[in-house]
C-alpha cells in the first residue's frame, strides 16, 4: 500500500509513473503527475503516462490524482490496462481525453497545482472531494484539535475533509 506518495517527473517506455505487472498495489492519497513515456502511441496505441497495468494487475486507487498536462506525441491517457487487468478507482482525479474514469466520486478536471514544482492543489472542485468514510476516520483521530490545515503555505482550514492527492 502506497499512502501519501508523490510520483513525479519520471520517464519509461511504458507506465511513466508506475508500471504494474502481475501486481495489485493500493494507492491512497497519492499524486502521480508529470511523467513521460517514450513509446507514446501512434496508430491508437498508448502506454500510460501515469499508470500502466498488465498481466492481471488490479491496483486500487483512492483519494488520488493521476494527471499530466499535454506534452509529447500521441493521445494522453493516465491509466492503461491490458485485457486481463482492471484498476479500481474512487474519489480520485484521473486525466482522460474525455469522460470520467469509472468509479464512485471520480472527476476529470484540472487540479490547478500550486506551482510548476508544487503538486498541492489550490482552490479547485477537487478540494474536499475525497472519500467521506476516510474523512470520518481522520476526524476521529483529530477530534481534539480545533482545526486542521493541510497546506500551510496556502492556509486553508480543512475541517477534516479529505482532498485527493499526496498533500492531505
PDB file of C-alpha atoms in Angstrom:
ATOM      1  CA  UNK A   1       0.000   0.000   0.000  1.00  0.00           C
ATOM      2  CA  UNK A   2       1.325   3.414  -1.007  1.00  0.00           C
ATOM      3  CA  UNK A   3      -0.026   6.260   1.140  1.00  0.00           C
ATOM      4  CA  UNK A   4       0.608   9.992   0.635  1.00  0.00           C
ATOM      5  CA  UNK A   5       3.180   9.350  -2.086  1.00  0.00           C
ATOM      6  CA  UNK A   6       4.302  11.725  -4.814  1.00  0.00           C
ATOM      7  CA  UNK A   7       5.426  10.103  -8.096  1.00  0.00           C
ATOM      8  CA  UNK A   8       6.593  12.867 -10.457  1.00  0.00           C
ATOM      9  CA  UNK A   9       8.879  13.619 -13.409  1.00  0.00           C
ATOM     10  CA  UNK A  10       9.753  10.044 -14.358  1.00  0.00           C
ATOM     11  CA  UNK A  11      10.204   8.517 -17.809  1.00  0.00           C
ATOM     12  CA  UNK A  12       9.893   4.948 -19.103  1.00  0.00           C
ATOM     13  CA  UNK A  13       8.922   3.035 -22.229  1.00  0.00           C
ATOM     14  CA  UNK A  14       5.570   2.212 -20.584  1.00  0.00           C
ATOM     15  CA  UNK A  15       3.977   3.352 -17.355  1.00  0.00           C
ATOM     16  CA  UNK A  16       5.852   6.613 -16.948  1.00  0.00           C
ATOM     17  CA  UNK A  17       4.741   6.915 -13.318  1.00  0.00           C
ATOM     18  CA  UNK A  18       4.057   3.302 -12.316  1.00  0.00           C
ATOM     19  CA  UNK A  19       4.204   0.026 -14.249  1.00  0.00           C
ATOM     20  CA  UNK A  20       2.265  -2.863 -12.681  1.00  0.00           C
ATOM     21  CA  UNK A  21       2.970  -6.386 -13.940  1.00  0.00           C
ATOM     22  CA  UNK A  22       1.075  -9.150 -12.115  1.00  0.00           C
ATOM     23  CA  UNK A  23       0.674  -6.862  -9.123  1.00  0.00           C
ATOM     24  CA  UNK A  24      -2.196  -5.196  -7.321  1.00  0.00           C
ATOM     25  CA  UNK A  25      -0.860  -2.362  -5.179  1.00  0.00           C
ATOM     26  CA  UNK A  26      -3.044   0.124  -3.372  1.00  0.00           C
ATOM     27  CA  UNK A  27      -2.641   3.887  -3.729  1.00  0.00           C
ATOM     28  CA  UNK A  28      -4.275   6.175  -1.164  1.00  0.00           C
ATOM     29  CA  UNK A  29      -3.885   9.956  -1.217  1.00  0.00           C
ATOM     30  CA  UNK A  30      -1.156   9.786  -3.863  1.00  0.00           C
ATOM     31  CA  UNK A  31      -0.283  12.147  -6.698  1.00  0.00           C
ATOM     32  CA  UNK A  32       1.154  10.662  -9.892  1.00  0.00           C
ATOM     33  CA  UNK A  33       1.934  13.544 -12.251  1.00  0.00           C
ATOM     34  CA  UNK A  34       4.252  14.973 -14.917  1.00  0.00           C
ATOM     35  CA  UNK A  35       5.515  11.577 -16.058  1.00  0.00           C
ATOM     36  CA  UNK A  36       6.511  10.712 -19.621  1.00  0.00           C
ATOM     37  CA  UNK A  37       6.569   7.575 -21.755  1.00  0.00           C
ATOM     38  CA  UNK A  38       8.967   7.047 -24.644  1.00  0.00           C
ATOM     39  CA  UNK A  39       6.658   4.625 -26.510  1.00  0.00           C
ATOM     40  CA  UNK A  40       3.833   7.175 -26.560  1.00  0.00           C
ATOM     41  CA  UNK A  41       1.442   5.998 -29.175  1.00  0.00           C
ATOM     42  CA  UNK A  42       0.959   6.006 -32.864  1.00  0.00           C
ATOM     43  CA  UNK A  43      -1.849   4.050 -34.532  1.00  0.00           C
ATOM     44  CA  UNK A  44      -4.056   4.258 -31.437  1.00  0.00           C
ATOM     45  CA  UNK A  45      -1.506   2.766 -29.038  1.00  0.00           C
ATOM     46  CA  UNK A  46      -0.950   4.430 -25.673  1.00  0.00           C
ATOM     47  CA  UNK A  47       1.350   3.253 -22.949  1.00  0.00           C
ATOM     48  CA  UNK A  48       0.076   5.111 -19.874  1.00  0.00           C
ATOM     49  CA  UNK A  49       1.932   8.198 -18.717  1.00  0.00           C
ATOM     50  CA  UNK A  50       0.569   7.778 -15.203  1.00  0.00           C
ATOM     51  CA  UNK A  51      -0.162   4.099 -14.619  1.00  0.00           C
ATOM     52  CA  UNK A  52       0.251   1.040 -16.857  1.00  0.00           C
ATOM     53  CA  UNK A  53      -1.358  -2.249 -15.780  1.00  0.00           C
ATOM     54  CA  UNK A  54      -0.720  -5.628 -17.381  1.00  0.00           C
ATOM     55  CA  UNK A  55      -0.873  -9.366 -16.710  1.00  0.00           C
ATOM     56  CA  UNK A  56      -3.813  -9.484 -14.304  1.00  0.00           C
ATOM     57  CA  UNK A  57      -2.831  -6.402 -12.319  1.00  0.00           C
ATOM     58  CA  UNK A  58      -5.635  -4.935 -10.211  1.00  0.00           C
ATOM     59  CA  UNK A  59      -4.469  -1.793  -8.408  1.00  0.00           C
ATOM     60  CA  UNK A  60      -6.847   0.113  -6.126  1.00  0.00           C
ATOM     61  CA  UNK A  61      -6.763   3.901  -6.179  1.00  0.00           C
ATOM     62  CA  UNK A  62      -8.442   6.053  -3.514  1.00  0.00           C
ATOM     63  CA  UNK A  63      -8.325   9.833  -2.961  1.00  0.00           C
ATOM     64  CA  UNK A  64      -5.550  10.237  -5.525  1.00  0.00           C
ATOM     65  CA  UNK A  65      -4.562  12.375  -8.514  1.00  0.00           C
ATOM     66  CA  UNK A  66      -3.207  10.913 -11.766  1.00  0.00           C
ATOM     67  CA  UNK A  67      -2.557  13.849 -14.067  1.00  0.00           C
ATOM     68  CA  UNK A  68      -0.280  15.113 -16.816  1.00  0.00           C
ATOM     69  CA  UNK A  69      -0.549  18.208 -18.920  1.00  0.00           C
ATOM     70  CA  UNK A  70      -0.311  17.543 -22.654  1.00  0.00           C
ATOM     71  CA  UNK A  71       3.217  17.160 -23.926  1.00  0.00           C
ATOM     72  CA  UNK A  72       4.852  14.666 -26.195  1.00  0.00           C
ATOM     73  CA  UNK A  73       3.021  12.925 -29.004  1.00  0.00           C
ATOM     74  CA  UNK A  74       0.046  10.586 -29.073  1.00  0.00           C
ATOM     75  CA  UNK A  75      -3.212  10.701 -27.117  1.00  0.00           C
ATOM     76  CA  UNK A  76      -2.987  11.300 -23.394  1.00  0.00           C
ATOM     77  CA  UNK A  77      -4.323   8.510 -21.210  1.00  0.00           C
ATOM     78  CA  UNK A  78      -3.478   8.464 -17.495  1.00  0.00           C
ATOM     79  CA  UNK A  79      -4.274   4.799 -16.885  1.00  0.00           C
ATOM     80  CA  UNK A  80      -3.801   1.992 -19.414  1.00  0.00           C
ATOM     81  CA  UNK A  81      -4.838  -1.616 -18.826  1.00  0.00           C
ATOM     82  CA  UNK A  82      -4.427  -4.741 -20.873  1.00  0.00           C
ATOM     83  CA  UNK A  83      -7.386  -7.083 -21.310  1.00  0.00           C
ATOM     84  CA  UNK A  84      -6.522  -9.114 -18.182  1.00  0.00           C
ATOM     85  CA  UNK A  85      -6.150  -6.144 -15.812  1.00  0.00           C
ATOM     86  CA  UNK A  86      -8.699  -3.994 -14.002  1.00  0.00           C
ATOM     87  CA  UNK A  87      -7.977  -0.888 -11.969  1.00  0.00           C
ATOM     88  CA  UNK A  88     -10.482   0.102  -9.277  1.00  0.00           C
ATOM     89  CA  UNK A  89     -10.572   3.829  -8.562  1.00  0.00           C
ATOM     90  CA  UNK A  90     -12.774   6.021  -6.396  1.00  0.00           C
ATOM     91  CA  UNK A  91     -12.804   9.630  -5.222  1.00  0.00           C
ATOM     92  CA  UNK A  92      -9.861  10.389  -7.487  1.00  0.00           C
ATOM     93  CA  UNK A  93      -8.930  12.817 -10.225  1.00  0.00           C
ATOM     94  CA  UNK A  94      -7.812  10.814 -13.262  1.00  0.00           C
ATOM     95  CA  UNK A  95      -6.980  12.589 -16.512  1.00  0.00           C
ATOM     96  CA  UNK A  96      -8.598  11.182 -19.651  1.00  0.00           C
ATOM     97  CA  UNK A  97      -9.029  12.565 -23.178  1.00  0.00           C
ATOM     98  CA  UNK A  98     -12.767  12.775 -22.422  1.00  0.00           C
ATOM     99  CA  UNK A  99     -15.248  11.451 -19.901  1.00  0.00           C
ATOM    100  CA  UNK A 100     -14.609  10.308 -16.351  1.00  0.00           C
ATOM    101  CA  UNK A 101     -12.744   7.211 -15.173  1.00  0.00           C
ATOM    102  CA  UNK A 102     -15.271   4.636 -13.876  1.00  0.00           C
ATOM    103  CA  UNK A 103     -15.794   4.609 -10.124  1.00  0.00           C
ATOM    104  CA  UNK A 104     -17.599   6.474  -7.377  1.00  0.00           C
ATOM    105  CA  UNK A 105     -16.638  10.127  -6.922  1.00  0.00           C
ATOM    106  CA  UNK A 106     -14.052  10.296  -9.730  1.00  0.00           C
ATOM    107  CA  UNK A 107     -13.542  13.527 -11.672  1.00  0.00           C
ATOM    108  CA  UNK A 108     -11.612  14.657 -14.753  1.00  0.00           C
ATOM    109  CA  UNK A 109     -10.813  18.329 -14.073  1.00  0.00           C
ATOM    110  CA  UNK A 110      -7.602  20.345 -13.907  1.00  0.00           C
ATOM    111  CA  UNK A 111      -6.195  20.052 -10.366  1.00  0.00           C
ATOM    112  CA  UNK A 112      -4.674  23.544 -10.597  1.00  0.00           C
ATOM    113  CA  UNK A 113      -1.434  22.560  -8.914  1.00  0.00           C
ATOM    114  CA  UNK A 114       0.039  25.321  -6.734  1.00  0.00           C
ATOM    115  CA  UNK A 115       3.134  25.738  -8.940  1.00  0.00           C
ATOM    116  CA  UNK A 116       5.378  24.167 -11.559  1.00  0.00           C
ATOM    117  CA  UNK A 117       7.132  22.030  -8.937  1.00  0.00           C
ATOM    118  CA  UNK A 118       4.441  22.200  -6.258  1.00  0.00           C
ATOM    119  CA  UNK A 119       1.853  19.435  -6.601  1.00  0.00           C
ATOM    120  CA  UNK A 120      -0.516  20.592  -3.877  1.00  0.00           C
ATOM    121  CA  UNK A 121      -3.879  21.729  -5.216  1.00  0.00           C
ATOM    122  CA  UNK A 122      -5.095  25.285  -4.955  1.00  0.00           C
ATOM    123  CA  UNK A 123      -8.809  26.048  -4.723  1.00  0.00           C
ATOM    124  CA  UNK A 124     -10.465  23.626  -7.183  1.00  0.00           C
ATOM    125  CA  UNK A 125     -13.535  21.431  -7.271  1.00  0.00           C
ATOM    126  CA  UNK A 126     -11.316  18.597  -6.046  1.00  0.00           C
ATOM    127  CA  UNK A 127     -10.807  20.153  -2.618  1.00  0.00           C
ATOM    128  CA  UNK A 128     -12.915  18.267  -0.098  1.00  0.00           C
ATOM    129  CA  UNK A 129     -13.804  15.714  -2.823  1.00  0.00           C
ATOM    130  CA  UNK A 130     -12.240  12.703  -1.090  1.00  0.00           C
ATOM    131  CA  UNK A 131     -13.981   9.638   0.283  1.00  0.00           C
ATOM    132  CA  UNK A 132     -16.344  10.675   3.115  1.00  0.00           C
ATOM    133  CA  UNK A 133     -15.517   7.482   5.062  1.00  0.00           C
ATOM    134  CA  UNK A 134     -11.820   8.371   5.018  1.00  0.00           C
ATOM    135  CA  UNK A 135     -12.755  11.830   6.290  1.00  0.00           C
ATOM    136  CA  UNK A 136     -14.677  10.320   9.196  1.00  0.00           C
ATOM    137  CA  UNK A 137     -11.643   8.235  10.202  1.00  0.00           C
ATOM    138  CA  UNK A 138      -9.374  11.287  10.101  1.00  0.00           C
ATOM    139  CA  UNK A 139     -11.827  13.399  12.106  1.00  0.00           C
ATOM    140  CA  UNK A 140     -11.977  10.695  14.772  1.00  0.00           C
ATOM    141  CA  UNK A 141      -8.176  10.824  15.068  1.00  0.00           C
ATOM    142  CA  UNK A 142      -8.093  14.620  15.200  1.00  0.00           C
ATOM    143  CA  UNK A 143     -11.230  15.352  17.232  1.00  0.00           C
ATOM    144  CA  UNK A 144      -9.231  17.094  19.973  1.00  0.00           C
ATOM    145  CA  UNK A 145      -7.864  19.710  17.568  1.00  0.00           C
ATOM    146  CA  UNK A 146      -9.791  22.855  16.723  1.00  0.00           C
ATOM    147  CA  UNK A 147      -8.832  22.868  13.045  1.00  0.00           C
ATOM    148  CA  UNK A 148      -6.535  21.174  10.582  1.00  0.00           C
ATOM    149  CA  UNK A 149      -4.511  22.931   7.903  1.00  0.00           C
ATOM    150  CA  UNK A 150      -3.177  20.592   5.246  1.00  0.00           C
ATOM    151  CA  UNK A 151      -1.492  23.150   3.005  1.00  0.00           C
ATOM    152  CA  UNK A 152       0.249  25.620   5.320  1.00  0.00           C
ATOM    153  CA  UNK A 153       1.611  27.863   2.556  1.00  0.00           C
ATOM    154  CA  UNK A 154      -1.868  28.198   1.068  1.00  0.00           C
ATOM    155  CA  UNK A 155      -3.508  28.465   4.528  1.00  0.00           C
ATOM    156  CA  UNK A 156      -6.888  26.845   4.183  1.00  0.00           C
ATOM    157  CA  UNK A 157      -8.651  25.349   7.208  1.00  0.00           C
ATOM    158  CA  UNK A 158      -9.708  21.830   6.302  1.00  0.00           C
ATOM    159  CA  UNK A 159     -12.308  20.758   8.853  1.00  0.00           C
ATOM    160  CA  UNK A 160     -11.302  17.088   8.457  1.00  0.00           C
ATOM    161  CA  UNK A 161     -12.499  16.707   4.863  1.00  0.00           C
ATOM    162  CA  UNK A 162     -10.136  14.705   2.653  1.00  0.00           C
ATOM    163  CA  UNK A 163      -8.703  16.155  -0.551  1.00  0.00           C
ATOM    164  CA  UNK A 164      -7.398  13.819  -3.251  1.00  0.00           C
ATOM    165  CA  UNK A 165      -3.627  13.883  -3.656  1.00  0.00           C
ATOM    166  CA  UNK A 166      -0.494  13.334  -1.618  1.00  0.00           C
ATOM    167  CA  UNK A 167      -0.611  16.535   0.397  1.00  0.00           C
ATOM    168  CA  UNK A 168      -3.502  15.710   2.713  1.00  0.00           C
TER     169      UNK A 168
END
